[in-house]
Amino acid sequence: MQNRLLAIAFILIATTGIAGCGQAQTMPRKAARVTIDGTTHTARPAACSQAQSYRTLDIGDENGHVEAVVVLSGYRVIPQWVKIRNVDGFTGSYWQGGVGDAHAEITNSAYTITGSAYGINNSNPNKTVTTDFKITAEC
């Protein structure tokens, strides 16, 4: 009887150890990078969400806020819109089929969205401008 209890305890300990080895290891995501008109800012990692084939990247900190939505279609990533709020004094947007221009790609879960956005700059809020942007973030 005592040998059976000892054998059962050994099996339980061994099974627990093996199960622990199979758990996925998660790596923290890298900081996001936002470049507006040639000036790059490092921000906290993007908050990412997905509804069907639409992936949302949300990047915000004390330097401003950027939100972007892309459509995942097979191996392609198609930018739908980008909203930039008060990054280096620039506030503007890109909309697919509307204002601005953008291109997106994904490499090893890192999204890169580049293009131009239409908006205003705090230095001259009465004049609309087109500004180049680049967003790099992991999801």
mmCIF file of N, CA and C in Angstrom:
data_model
loop_
_atom_site.group_PDB
_atom_site.id
_atom_site.type_symbol
_atom_site.label_atom_id
_atom_site.label_comp_id
_atom_site.label_asym_id
_atom_site.label_seq_id
_atom_site.Cartn_x
_atom_site.Cartn_y
_atom_site.Cartn_z
ATOM 1 N N MET A 1 0.819 -1.188 0.000
ATOM 2 C CA MET A 1 0.000 0.000 0.000
ATOM 3 C C MET A 1 0.868 1.259 0.000
ATOM 4 N N GLN A 2 1.905 1.257 0.863
ATOM 5 C CA GLN A 2 2.770 2.428 0.948
ATOM 6 C C GLN A 2 3.528 2.637 -0.366
ATOM 7 N N ASN A 3 3.913 1.538 -1.029
ATOM 8 C CA ASN A 3 4.594 1.649 -2.317
ATOM 9 C C ASN A 3 3.686 2.264 -3.383
ATOM 10 N N ARG A 4 2.366 1.914 -3.321
ATOM 11 C CA ARG A 4 1.424 2.487 -4.287
ATOM 12 C C ARG A 4 1.296 3.993 -4.091
ATOM 13 N N LEU A 5 1.168 4.450 -2.859
ATOM 14 C CA LEU A 5 1.064 5.874 -2.573
ATOM 15 C C LEU A 5 2.314 6.605 -3.033
ATOM 16 N N LEU A 6 3.461 5.996 -2.783
ATOM 17 C CA LEU A 6 4.713 6.606 -3.216
ATOM 18 C C LEU A 6 4.784 6.677 -4.747
ATOM 19 N N ALA A 7 4.326 5.650 -5.434
ATOM 20 C CA ALA A 7 4.330 5.628 -6.899
ATOM 21 C C ALA A 7 3.364 6.678 -7.458
ATOM 22 N N ILE A 8 2.187 6.807 -6.852
ATOM 23 C CA ILE A 8 1.194 7.797 -7.297
ATOM 24 C C ILE A 8 1.748 9.212 -7.087
ATOM 25 N N ALA A 9 2.375 9.460 -5.946
ATOM 26 C CA ALA A 9 2.954 10.783 -5.682
ATOM 27 C C ALA A 9 4.046 11.098 -6.703
ATOM 28 N N PHE A 10 4.868 10.108 -7.027
ATOM 29 C CA PHE A 10 5.925 10.321 -8.012
ATOM 30 C C PHE A 10 5.342 10.649 -9.385
ATOM 31 N N ILE A 11 4.295 9.922 -9.787
ATOM 32 C CA ILE A 11 3.660 10.159 -11.090
ATOM 33 C C ILE A 11 3.059 11.567 -11.130
ATOM 34 N N LEU A 12 2.398 11.992 -10.059
ATOM 35 C CA LEU A 12 1.810 13.330 -10.015
ATOM 36 C C LEU A 12 2.878 14.421 -10.124
ATOM 37 N N ILE A 13 3.970 14.242 -9.424
ATOM 38 C CA ILE A 13 5.057 15.230 -9.477
ATOM 39 C C ILE A 13 5.667 15.267 -10.873
ATOM 40 N N ALA A 14 5.901 14.113 -11.470
ATOM 41 C CA ALA A 14 6.494 14.059 -12.804
ATOM 42 C C ALA A 14 5.555 14.667 -13.843
ATOM 43 N N THR A 15 4.257 14.371 -13.731
ATOM 44 C CA THR A 15 3.280 14.914 -14.677
ATOM 45 C C THR A 15 3.206 16.425 -14.570
ATOM 46 N N THR A 16 3.224 16.952 -13.364
ATOM 47 C CA THR A 16 3.182 18.399 -13.169
ATOM 48 C C THR A 16 4.413 19.058 -13.769
ATOM 49 N N GLY A 17 5.557 18.465 -13.595
ATOM 50 C CA GLY A 17 6.789 19.022 -14.150
ATOM 51 C C GLY A 17 6.774 19.034 -15.666
ATOM 52 N N ILE A 18 6.277 17.959 -16.271
ATOM 53 C CA ILE A 18 6.212 17.889 -17.732
ATOM 54 C C ILE A 18 5.190 18.888 -18.266
ATOM 55 N N ALA A 19 4.044 19.015 -17.603
ATOM 56 C CA ALA A 19 3.015 19.960 -18.054
ATOM 57 C C ALA A 19 3.546 21.385 -17.999
ATOM 58 N N GLY A 20 4.342 21.702 -17.005
ATOM 59 C CA GLY A 20 4.906 23.047 -16.886
ATOM 60 C C GLY A 20 5.872 23.366 -18.016
ATOM 61 N N CYS A 21 6.552 22.344 -18.543
ATOM 62 C CA CYS A 21 7.491 22.570 -19.633
ATOM 63 C C CYS A 21 6.784 22.919 -20.931
ATOM 64 N N GLY A 22 5.545 22.481 -21.090
ATOM 65 C CA GLY A 22 4.821 22.716 -22.324
ATOM 66 C C GLY A 22 4.144 24.067 -22.405
ATOM 67 N N GLN A 23 4.216 24.883 -21.363
ATOM 68 C CA GLN A 23 3.539 26.167 -21.394
ATOM 69 C C GLN A 23 4.284 27.134 -22.300
ATOM 70 N N ALA A 24 3.512 27.933 -23.024
ATOM 71 C CA ALA A 24 4.102 28.894 -23.951
ATOM 72 C C ALA A 24 4.812 30.008 -23.197
ATOM 73 N N GLN A 25 5.963 30.356 -23.668
ATOM 74 C CA GLN A 25 6.710 31.462 -23.092
ATOM 75 C C GLN A 25 6.349 32.724 -23.859
ATOM 76 N N THR A 26 5.996 33.777 -23.162
ATOM 77 C CA THR A 26 5.650 35.020 -23.848
ATOM 78 C C THR A 26 6.774 36.019 -23.676
ATOM 79 N N MET A 27 7.044 36.717 -24.758
ATOM 80 C CA MET A 27 8.067 37.760 -24.741
ATOM 81 C C MET A 27 7.354 39.097 -24.735
ATOM 82 N N PRO A 28 7.842 40.051 -23.976
ATOM 83 C CA PRO A 28 7.209 41.370 -24.017
ATOM 84 C C PRO A 28 7.394 41.996 -25.392
ATOM 85 N N ARG A 29 6.365 42.722 -25.819
ATOM 86 C CA ARG A 29 6.456 43.394 -27.114
ATOM 87 C C ARG A 29 7.370 44.596 -27.009
ATOM 88 N N LYS A 30 7.990 44.921 -28.137
ATOM 89 C CA LYS A 30 8.887 46.073 -28.187
ATOM 90 C C LYS A 30 8.084 47.365 -28.210
ATOM 91 N N ALA A 31 8.739 48.442 -27.855
ATOM 92 C CA ALA A 31 8.111 49.757 -27.889
ATOM 93 C C ALA A 31 7.732 50.102 -29.328
ATOM 94 N N ALA A 32 6.641 50.822 -29.470
ATOM 95 C CA ALA A 32 6.215 51.282 -30.789
ATOM 96 C C ALA A 32 7.037 52.505 -31.184
ATOM 97 N N ARG A 33 7.138 52.739 -32.468
ATOM 98 C CA ARG A 33 7.840 53.921 -32.980
ATOM 99 C C ARG A 33 6.900 54.651 -33.934
ATOM 100 N N VAL A 34 6.813 55.957 -33.720
ATOM 101 C CA VAL A 34 5.984 56.813 -34.572
ATOM 102 C C VAL A 34 6.872 57.927 -35.113
ATOM 103 N N THR A 35 6.920 58.054 -36.433
ATOM 104 C CA THR A 35 7.696 59.107 -37.076
ATOM 105 C C THR A 35 6.722 60.041 -37.779
ATOM 106 N N ILE A 36 6.801 61.315 -37.433
ATOM 107 C CA ILE A 36 5.979 62.340 -38.062
ATOM 108 C C ILE A 36 6.910 63.371 -38.673
ATOM 109 N N ASP A 37 6.813 63.540 -39.979
ATOM 110 C CA ASP A 37 7.604 64.529 -40.708
ATOM 111 C C ASP A 37 9.093 64.433 -40.378
ATOM 112 N N GLY A 38 9.602 63.185 -40.289
ATOM 113 C CA GLY A 38 11.025 62.965 -40.070
ATOM 114 C C GLY A 38 11.484 62.864 -38.628
ATOM 115 N N THR A 39 10.622 63.167 -37.659
ATOM 116 C CA THR A 39 10.993 63.084 -36.246
ATOM 117 C C THR A 39 10.382 61.823 -35.639
ATOM 118 N N THR A 40 11.244 60.954 -35.078
ATOM 119 C CA THR A 40 10.792 59.674 -34.527
ATOM 120 C C THR A 40 10.614 59.764 -33.024
ATOM 121 N N HIS A 41 9.508 59.178 -32.551
ATOM 122 C CA HIS A 41 9.205 59.084 -31.126
ATOM 123 C C HIS A 41 9.057 57.615 -30.760
ATOM 124 N N THR A 42 9.553 57.259 -29.600
ATOM 125 C CA THR A 42 9.366 55.918 -29.076
ATOM 126 C C THR A 42 8.241 55.981 -28.061
ATOM 127 N N ALA A 43 7.295 55.076 -28.179
ATOM 128 C CA ALA A 43 6.134 55.043 -27.294
ATOM 129 C C ALA A 43 6.019 53.656 -26.674
ATOM 130 N N ARG A 44 5.120 53.521 -25.720
ATOM 131 C CA ARG A 44 4.899 52.201 -25.119
ATOM 132 C C ARG A 44 4.399 51.249 -26.197
ATOM 133 N N PRO A 45 4.440 49.943 -25.963
ATOM 134 C CA PRO A 45 3.950 48.996 -26.971
ATOM 135 C C PRO A 45 2.491 49.276 -27.321
ATOM 136 N N ALA A 46 2.136 48.976 -28.542
ATOM 137 C CA ALA A 46 0.771 49.215 -29.015
ATOM 138 C C ALA A 46 -0.212 48.292 -28.312
ATOM 139 N N ALA A 47 -1.397 48.823 -28.047
ATOM 140 C CA ALA A 47 -2.516 47.994 -27.599
ATOM 141 C C ALA A 47 -3.182 47.503 -28.880
ATOM 142 N N CYS A 48 -3.255 46.201 -29.060
ATOM 143 C CA CYS A 48 -3.762 45.644 -30.304
ATOM 144 C C CYS A 48 -5.042 44.860 -30.048
ATOM 145 N N SER A 49 -5.961 44.968 -30.982
ATOM 146 C CA SER A 49 -7.186 44.183 -30.914
ATOM 147 C C SER A 49 -7.556 43.762 -32.321
ATOM 148 N N GLN A 50 -8.425 42.754 -32.412
ATOM 149 C CA GLN A 50 -8.828 42.288 -33.724
ATOM 150 C C GLN A 50 -10.293 41.892 -33.689
ATOM 151 N N ALA A 51 -11.043 42.344 -34.700
ATOM 152 C CA ALA A 51 -12.423 41.944 -34.931
ATOM 153 C C ALA A 51 -12.496 41.451 -36.372
ATOM 154 N N GLN A 52 -12.773 40.175 -36.529
ATOM 155 C CA GLN A 52 -12.748 39.510 -37.831
ATOM 156 C C GLN A 52 -11.389 39.742 -38.474
ATOM 157 N N SER A 53 -11.322 40.334 -39.655
ATOM 158 C CA SER A 53 -10.027 40.527 -40.308
ATOM 159 C C SER A 53 -9.480 41.940 -40.106
ATOM 160 N N TYR A 54 -10.095 42.727 -39.234
ATOM 161 C CA TYR A 54 -9.654 44.093 -38.958
ATOM 162 C C TYR A 54 -8.789 44.118 -37.701
ATOM 163 N N ARG A 55 -7.543 44.569 -37.857
ATOM 164 C CA ARG A 55 -6.611 44.683 -36.730
ATOM 165 C C ARG A 55 -6.458 46.157 -36.382
ATOM 166 N N THR A 56 -6.624 46.487 -35.095
ATOM 167 C CA THR A 56 -6.469 47.864 -34.623
ATOM 168 C C THR A 56 -5.196 47.970 -33.796
ATOM 169 N N LEU A 57 -4.379 48.987 -34.086
ATOM 170 C CA LEU A 57 -3.184 49.304 -33.309
ATOM 171 C C LEU A 57 -3.435 50.649 -32.640
ATOM 172 N N ASP A 58 -3.306 50.690 -31.337
ATOM 173 C CA ASP A 58 -3.575 51.907 -30.576
ATOM 174 C C ASP A 58 -2.312 52.267 -29.797
ATOM 175 N N ILE A 59 -1.722 53.411 -30.134
ATOM 176 C CA ILE A 59 -0.468 53.852 -29.526
ATOM 177 C C ILE A 59 -0.708 55.224 -28.917
ATOM 178 N N GLY A 60 -0.510 55.332 -27.630
ATOM 179 C CA GLY A 60 -0.716 56.625 -26.996
ATOM 180 C C GLY A 60 0.172 56.799 -25.782
ATOM 181 N N ASP A 61 0.657 57.992 -25.608
ATOM 182 C CA ASP A 61 1.416 58.343 -24.414
ATOM 183 C C ASP A 61 1.374 59.859 -24.262
ATOM 184 N N GLU A 62 2.254 60.405 -23.451
ATOM 185 C CA GLU A 62 2.243 61.848 -23.199
ATOM 186 C C GLU A 62 2.607 62.665 -24.435
ATOM 187 N N ASN A 63 3.163 62.020 -25.473
ATOM 188 C CA ASN A 63 3.562 62.732 -26.689
ATOM 189 C C ASN A 63 2.474 62.763 -27.755
ATOM 190 N N GLY A 64 1.317 62.187 -27.492
ATOM 191 C CA GLY A 64 0.244 62.178 -28.473
ATOM 192 C C GLY A 64 -0.408 60.812 -28.572
ATOM 193 N N HIS A 65 -1.223 60.656 -29.615
ATOM 194 C CA HIS A 65 -1.979 59.420 -29.775
ATOM 195 C C HIS A 65 -2.081 59.077 -31.253
ATOM 196 N N VAL A 66 -1.887 57.802 -31.578
ATOM 197 C CA VAL A 66 -2.028 57.310 -32.944
ATOM 198 C C VAL A 66 -2.874 56.047 -32.890
ATOM 199 N N GLU A 67 -3.841 55.977 -33.795
ATOM 200 C CA GLU A 67 -4.662 54.781 -33.915
ATOM 201 C C GLU A 67 -4.718 54.413 -35.397
ATOM 202 N N ALA A 68 -4.533 53.133 -35.690
ATOM 203 C CA ALA A 68 -4.536 52.679 -37.077
ATOM 204 C C ALA A 68 -5.318 51.376 -37.181
ATOM 205 N N VAL A 69 -5.995 51.208 -38.304
ATOM 206 C CA VAL A 69 -6.722 49.970 -38.583
ATOM 207 C C VAL A 69 -6.260 49.439 -39.930
ATOM 208 N N VAL A 70 -5.934 48.141 -39.946
ATOM 209 C CA VAL A 70 -5.540 47.465 -41.182
ATOM 210 C C VAL A 70 -6.438 46.248 -41.369
ATOM 211 N N VAL A 71 -6.583 45.820 -42.614
ATOM 212 C CA VAL A 71 -7.302 44.592 -42.927
ATOM 213 C C VAL A 71 -6.262 43.534 -43.249
ATOM 214 N N LEU A 72 -6.418 42.376 -42.633
ATOM 215 C CA LEU A 72 -5.537 41.238 -42.914
ATOM 216 C C LEU A 72 -6.220 40.382 -43.973
ATOM 217 N N SER A 73 -5.554 40.221 -45.103
ATOM 218 C CA SER A 73 -6.120 39.465 -46.214
ATOM 219 C C SER A 73 -5.061 38.501 -46.718
ATOM 220 N N GLY A 74 -5.096 37.289 -46.219
ATOM 221 C CA GLY A 74 -4.056 36.320 -46.563
ATOM 222 C C GLY A 74 -2.726 36.804 -46.037
ATOM 223 N N TYR A 75 -1.756 36.979 -46.915
ATOM 224 C CA TYR A 75 -0.441 37.481 -46.521
ATOM 225 C C TYR A 75 -0.340 38.997 -46.658
ATOM 226 N N ARG A 76 -1.417 39.638 -47.096
ATOM 227 C CA ARG A 76 -1.406 41.088 -47.314
ATOM 228 C C ARG A 76 -1.958 41.823 -46.111
ATOM 229 N N VAL A 77 -1.493 43.038 -45.938
ATOM 230 C CA VAL A 77 -1.990 43.944 -44.911
ATOM 231 C C VAL A 77 -2.390 45.228 -45.632
ATOM 232 N N ILE A 78 -3.648 45.606 -45.499
ATOM 233 C CA ILE A 78 -4.169 46.762 -46.234
ATOM 234 C C ILE A 78 -4.590 47.835 -45.240
ATOM 235 N N PRO A 79 -3.931 48.991 -45.238
ATOM 236 C CA PRO A 79 -4.306 50.044 -44.288
ATOM 237 C C PRO A 79 -5.690 50.611 -44.628
ATOM 238 N N GLN A 80 -6.522 50.763 -43.599
ATOM 239 C CA GLN A 80 -7.859 51.323 -43.783
ATOM 240 C C GLN A 80 -7.908 52.791 -43.385
ATOM 241 N N TRP A 81 -7.363 53.092 -42.203
ATOM 242 C CA TRP A 81 -7.264 54.479 -41.759
ATOM 243 C C TRP A 81 -6.233 54.617 -40.660
ATOM 244 N N VAL A 82 -5.708 55.835 -40.544
ATOM 245 C CA VAL A 82 -4.751 56.192 -39.496
ATOM 246 C C VAL A 82 -5.189 57.543 -38.947
ATOM 247 N N LYS A 83 -5.305 57.631 -37.631
ATOM 248 C CA LYS A 83 -5.624 58.897 -36.966
ATOM 249 C C LYS A 83 -4.429 59.298 -36.111
ATOM 250 N N ILE A 84 -3.928 60.491 -36.324
ATOM 251 C CA ILE A 84 -2.788 61.009 -35.563
ATOM 252 C C ILE A 84 -3.296 62.208 -34.780
ATOM 253 N N ARG A 85 -3.101 62.188 -33.466
ATOM 254 C CA ARG A 85 -3.593 63.266 -32.615
ATOM 255 C C ARG A 85 -2.449 63.872 -31.810
ATOM 256 N N ASN A 86 -2.105 65.102 -32.154
ATOM 257 C CA ASN A 86 -1.134 65.911 -31.423
ATOM 258 C C ASN A 86 0.221 65.232 -31.226
ATOM 259 N N VAL A 87 0.771 64.708 -32.294
ATOM 260 C CA VAL A 87 2.141 64.192 -32.263
ATOM 261 C C VAL A 87 3.006 65.257 -32.920
ATOM 262 N N ASP A 88 3.917 65.837 -32.157
ATOM 263 C CA ASP A 88 4.739 66.970 -32.610
ATOM 264 C C ASP A 88 3.863 68.125 -33.085
ATOM 265 N N GLY A 89 2.699 68.280 -32.466
ATOM 266 C CA GLY A 89 1.792 69.360 -32.825
ATOM 267 C C GLY A 89 0.950 69.082 -34.054
ATOM 268 N N PHE A 90 1.128 67.903 -34.682
ATOM 269 C CA PHE A 90 0.346 67.559 -35.869
ATOM 270 C C PHE A 90 -0.865 66.728 -35.497
ATOM 271 N N THR A 91 -2.009 67.060 -36.070
ATOM 272 C CA THR A 91 -3.233 66.282 -35.944
ATOM 273 C C THR A 91 -3.773 66.075 -37.349
ATOM 274 N N GLY A 92 -3.927 64.826 -37.747
ATOM 275 C CA GLY A 92 -4.399 64.557 -39.100
ATOM 276 C C GLY A 92 -4.777 63.106 -39.285
ATOM 277 N N SER A 93 -5.155 62.759 -40.512
ATOM 278 C CA SER A 93 -5.663 61.427 -40.797
ATOM 279 C C SER A 93 -5.302 60.967 -42.199
ATOM 280 N N TYR A 94 -5.298 59.664 -42.348
ATOM 281 C CA TYR A 94 -5.294 58.999 -43.643
ATOM 282 C C TYR A 94 -6.552 58.140 -43.663
ATOM 283 N N TRP A 95 -7.275 58.128 -44.777
ATOM 284 C CA TRP A 95 -8.443 57.268 -44.963
ATOM 285 C C TRP A 95 -8.332 56.605 -46.322
ATOM 286 N N GLN A 96 -8.457 55.271 -46.368
ATOM 287 C CA GLN A 96 -8.387 54.573 -47.640
ATOM 288 C C GLN A 96 -9.485 55.100 -48.562
ATOM 289 N N GLY A 97 -9.106 55.461 -49.763
ATOM 290 C CA GLY A 97 -10.060 55.981 -50.732
ATOM 291 C C GLY A 97 -10.459 57.423 -50.464
ATOM 292 N N GLY A 98 -9.852 58.029 -49.451
ATOM 293 C CA GLY A 98 -10.176 59.411 -49.106
ATOM 294 C C GLY A 98 -8.932 60.262 -49.112
ATOM 295 N N VAL A 99 -8.550 60.750 -47.953
ATOM 296 C CA VAL A 99 -7.400 61.645 -47.860
ATOM 297 C C VAL A 99 -6.127 60.875 -47.541
ATOM 298 N N GLY A 100 -5.011 61.377 -48.031
ATOM 299 C CA GLY A 100 -3.707 60.793 -47.759
ATOM 300 C C GLY A 100 -3.437 59.550 -48.574
ATOM 301 N N ASP A 101 -2.321 58.905 -48.232
ATOM 302 C CA ASP A 101 -1.866 57.717 -48.926
ATOM 303 C C ASP A 101 -1.148 56.852 -47.906
ATOM 304 N N ALA A 102 -1.254 55.536 -48.011
ATOM 305 C CA ALA A 102 -0.565 54.674 -47.042
ATOM 306 C C ALA A 102 -0.291 53.298 -47.629
ATOM 307 N N HIS A 103 0.714 52.650 -47.049
ATOM 308 C CA HIS A 103 1.112 51.296 -47.397
ATOM 309 C C HIS A 103 1.428 50.585 -46.084
ATOM 310 N N ALA A 104 1.067 49.313 -45.982
ATOM 311 C CA ALA A 104 1.336 48.559 -44.749
ATOM 312 C C ALA A 104 1.966 47.217 -45.085
ATOM 313 N N GLU A 105 2.769 46.723 -44.142
ATOM 314 C CA GLU A 105 3.354 45.391 -44.265
ATOM 315 C C GLU A 105 3.529 44.812 -42.876
ATOM 316 N N ILE A 106 3.655 43.493 -42.818
ATOM 317 C CA ILE A 106 3.868 42.799 -41.544
ATOM 318 C C ILE A 106 5.044 41.850 -41.706
ATOM 319 N N THR A 107 5.927 41.861 -40.699
ATOM 320 C CA THR A 107 7.073 40.968 -40.662
ATOM 321 C C THR A 107 7.228 40.483 -39.224
ATOM 322 N N ASN A 108 7.070 39.178 -39.026
ATOM 323 C CA ASN A 108 7.208 38.595 -37.685
ATOM 324 C C ASN A 108 6.384 39.336 -36.646
ATOM 325 N N SER A 109 5.121 39.553 -36.901
ATOM 326 C CA SER A 109 4.152 40.224 -36.015
ATOM 327 C C SER A 109 4.448 41.703 -35.782
ATOM 328 N N ALA A 110 5.368 42.284 -36.546
ATOM 329 C CA ALA A 110 5.635 43.730 -36.463
ATOM 330 C C ALA A 110 4.994 44.408 -37.674
ATOM 331 N N TYR A 111 4.102 45.329 -37.401
ATOM 332 C CA TYR A 111 3.410 46.072 -38.451
ATOM 333 C C TYR A 111 4.171 47.357 -38.740
ATOM 334 N N THR A 112 4.292 47.687 -40.027
ATOM 335 C CA THR A 112 4.865 48.959 -40.452
ATOM 336 C C THR A 112 3.870 49.603 -41.404
ATOM 337 N N ILE A 113 3.441 50.799 -41.054
ATOM 338 C CA ILE A 113 2.513 51.552 -41.887
ATOM 339 C C ILE A 113 3.195 52.869 -42.235
ATOM 340 N N THR A 114 3.341 53.148 -43.516
ATOM 341 C CA THR A 114 3.968 54.393 -43.962
ATOM 342 C C THR A 114 3.007 55.106 -44.909
ATOM 343 N N GLY A 115 3.110 56.420 -44.914
ATOM 344 C CA GLY A 115 2.267 57.165 -45.835
ATOM 345 C C GLY A 115 2.243 58.649 -45.527
ATOM 346 N N SER A 116 1.167 59.280 -45.978
ATOM 347 C CA SER A 116 0.989 60.707 -45.731
ATOM 348 C C SER A 116 -0.407 60.933 -45.173
ATOM 349 N N ALA A 117 -0.500 61.899 -44.267
ATOM 350 C CA ALA A 117 -1.769 62.240 -43.638
ATOM 351 C C ALA A 117 -2.077 63.706 -43.883
ATOM 352 N N TYR A 118 -3.319 64.029 -43.935
ATOM 353 C CA TYR A 118 -3.804 65.374 -44.191
ATOM 354 C C TYR A 118 -4.332 65.940 -42.877
ATOM 355 N N GLY A 119 -3.900 67.139 -42.489
ATOM 356 C CA GLY A 119 -4.361 67.695 -41.226
ATOM 357 C C GLY A 119 -3.840 69.089 -40.974
ATOM 358 N N ILE A 120 -3.669 69.397 -39.679
ATOM 359 C CA ILE A 120 -3.193 70.715 -39.272
ATOM 360 C C ILE A 120 -2.033 70.577 -38.303
ATOM 361 N N ASN A 121 -1.242 71.639 -38.192
ATOM 362 C CA ASN A 121 -0.136 71.684 -37.257
ATOM 363 C C ASN A 121 -0.356 72.849 -36.307
ATOM 364 N N ASN A 122 -0.049 72.648 -35.037
ATOM 365 C CA ASN A 122 -0.253 73.697 -34.028
ATOM 366 C C ASN A 122 0.489 74.989 -34.361
ATOM 367 N N SER A 123 1.595 74.893 -35.092
ATOM 368 C CA SER A 123 2.372 76.094 -35.403
ATOM 369 C C SER A 123 1.626 77.029 -36.363
ATOM 370 N N ASN A 124 0.711 76.470 -37.165
ATOM 371 C CA ASN A 124 -0.094 77.282 -38.076
ATOM 372 C C ASN A 124 -1.450 76.585 -38.265
ATOM 373 N N PRO A 125 -2.337 76.684 -37.273
ATOM 374 C CA PRO A 125 -3.588 75.922 -37.306
ATOM 375 C C PRO A 125 -4.575 76.364 -38.382
ATOM 376 N N ASN A 126 -4.350 77.485 -39.025
ATOM 377 C CA ASN A 126 -5.262 77.943 -40.070
ATOM 378 C C ASN A 126 -4.931 77.387 -41.451
ATOM 379 N N LYS A 127 -3.851 76.613 -41.544
ATOM 380 C CA LYS A 127 -3.422 76.081 -42.837
ATOM 381 C C LYS A 127 -3.405 74.556 -42.771
ATOM 382 N N THR A 128 -4.050 73.913 -43.738
ATOM 383 C CA THR A 128 -3.992 72.452 -43.797
ATOM 384 C C THR A 128 -2.700 72.027 -44.484
ATOM 385 N N VAL A 129 -2.153 70.909 -43.996
ATOM 386 C CA VAL A 129 -0.875 70.413 -44.512
ATOM 387 C C VAL A 129 -0.962 68.905 -44.734
ATOM 388 N N THR A 130 -0.075 68.401 -45.553
ATOM 389 C CA THR A 130 0.099 66.971 -45.737
ATOM 390 C C THR A 130 1.441 66.613 -45.128
ATOM 391 N N THR A 131 1.433 65.625 -44.243
ATOM 392 C CA THR A 131 2.635 65.248 -43.497
ATOM 393 C C THR A 131 2.908 63.760 -43.646
ATOM 394 N N ASP A 132 4.184 63.404 -43.840
ATOM 395 C CA ASP A 132 4.579 62.003 -43.928
ATOM 396 C C ASP A 132 4.613 61.370 -42.541
ATOM 397 N N PHE A 133 4.251 60.083 -42.469
ATOM 398 C CA PHE A 133 4.288 59.353 -41.199
ATOM 399 C C PHE A 133 4.801 57.936 -41.418
ATOM 400 N N LYS A 134 5.275 57.351 -40.324
ATOM 401 C CA LYS A 134 5.666 55.946 -40.304
ATOM 402 C C LYS A 134 5.350 55.416 -38.909
ATOM 403 N N ILE A 135 4.683 54.288 -38.863
ATOM 404 C CA ILE A 135 4.317 53.658 -37.595
ATOM 405 C C ILE A 135 4.894 52.233 -37.621
ATOM 406 N N THR A 136 5.593 51.871 -36.562
ATOM 407 C CA THR A 136 6.111 50.515 -36.421
ATOM 408 C C THR A 136 5.701 50.003 -35.049
ATOM 409 N N ALA A 137 4.965 48.890 -35.019
ATOM 410 C CA ALA A 137 4.476 48.364 -33.743
ATOM 411 C C ALA A 137 4.268 46.857 -33.844
ATOM 412 N N GLU A 138 4.515 46.165 -32.752
ATOM 413 C CA GLU A 138 4.289 44.719 -32.679
ATOM 414 C C GLU A 138 2.915 44.440 -32.111
ATOM 415 N N CYS A 139 2.291 43.393 -32.622
ATOM 416 C CA CYS A 139 1.010 42.926 -32.073
ATOM 417 C C CYS A 139 1.077 41.423 -31.867
#
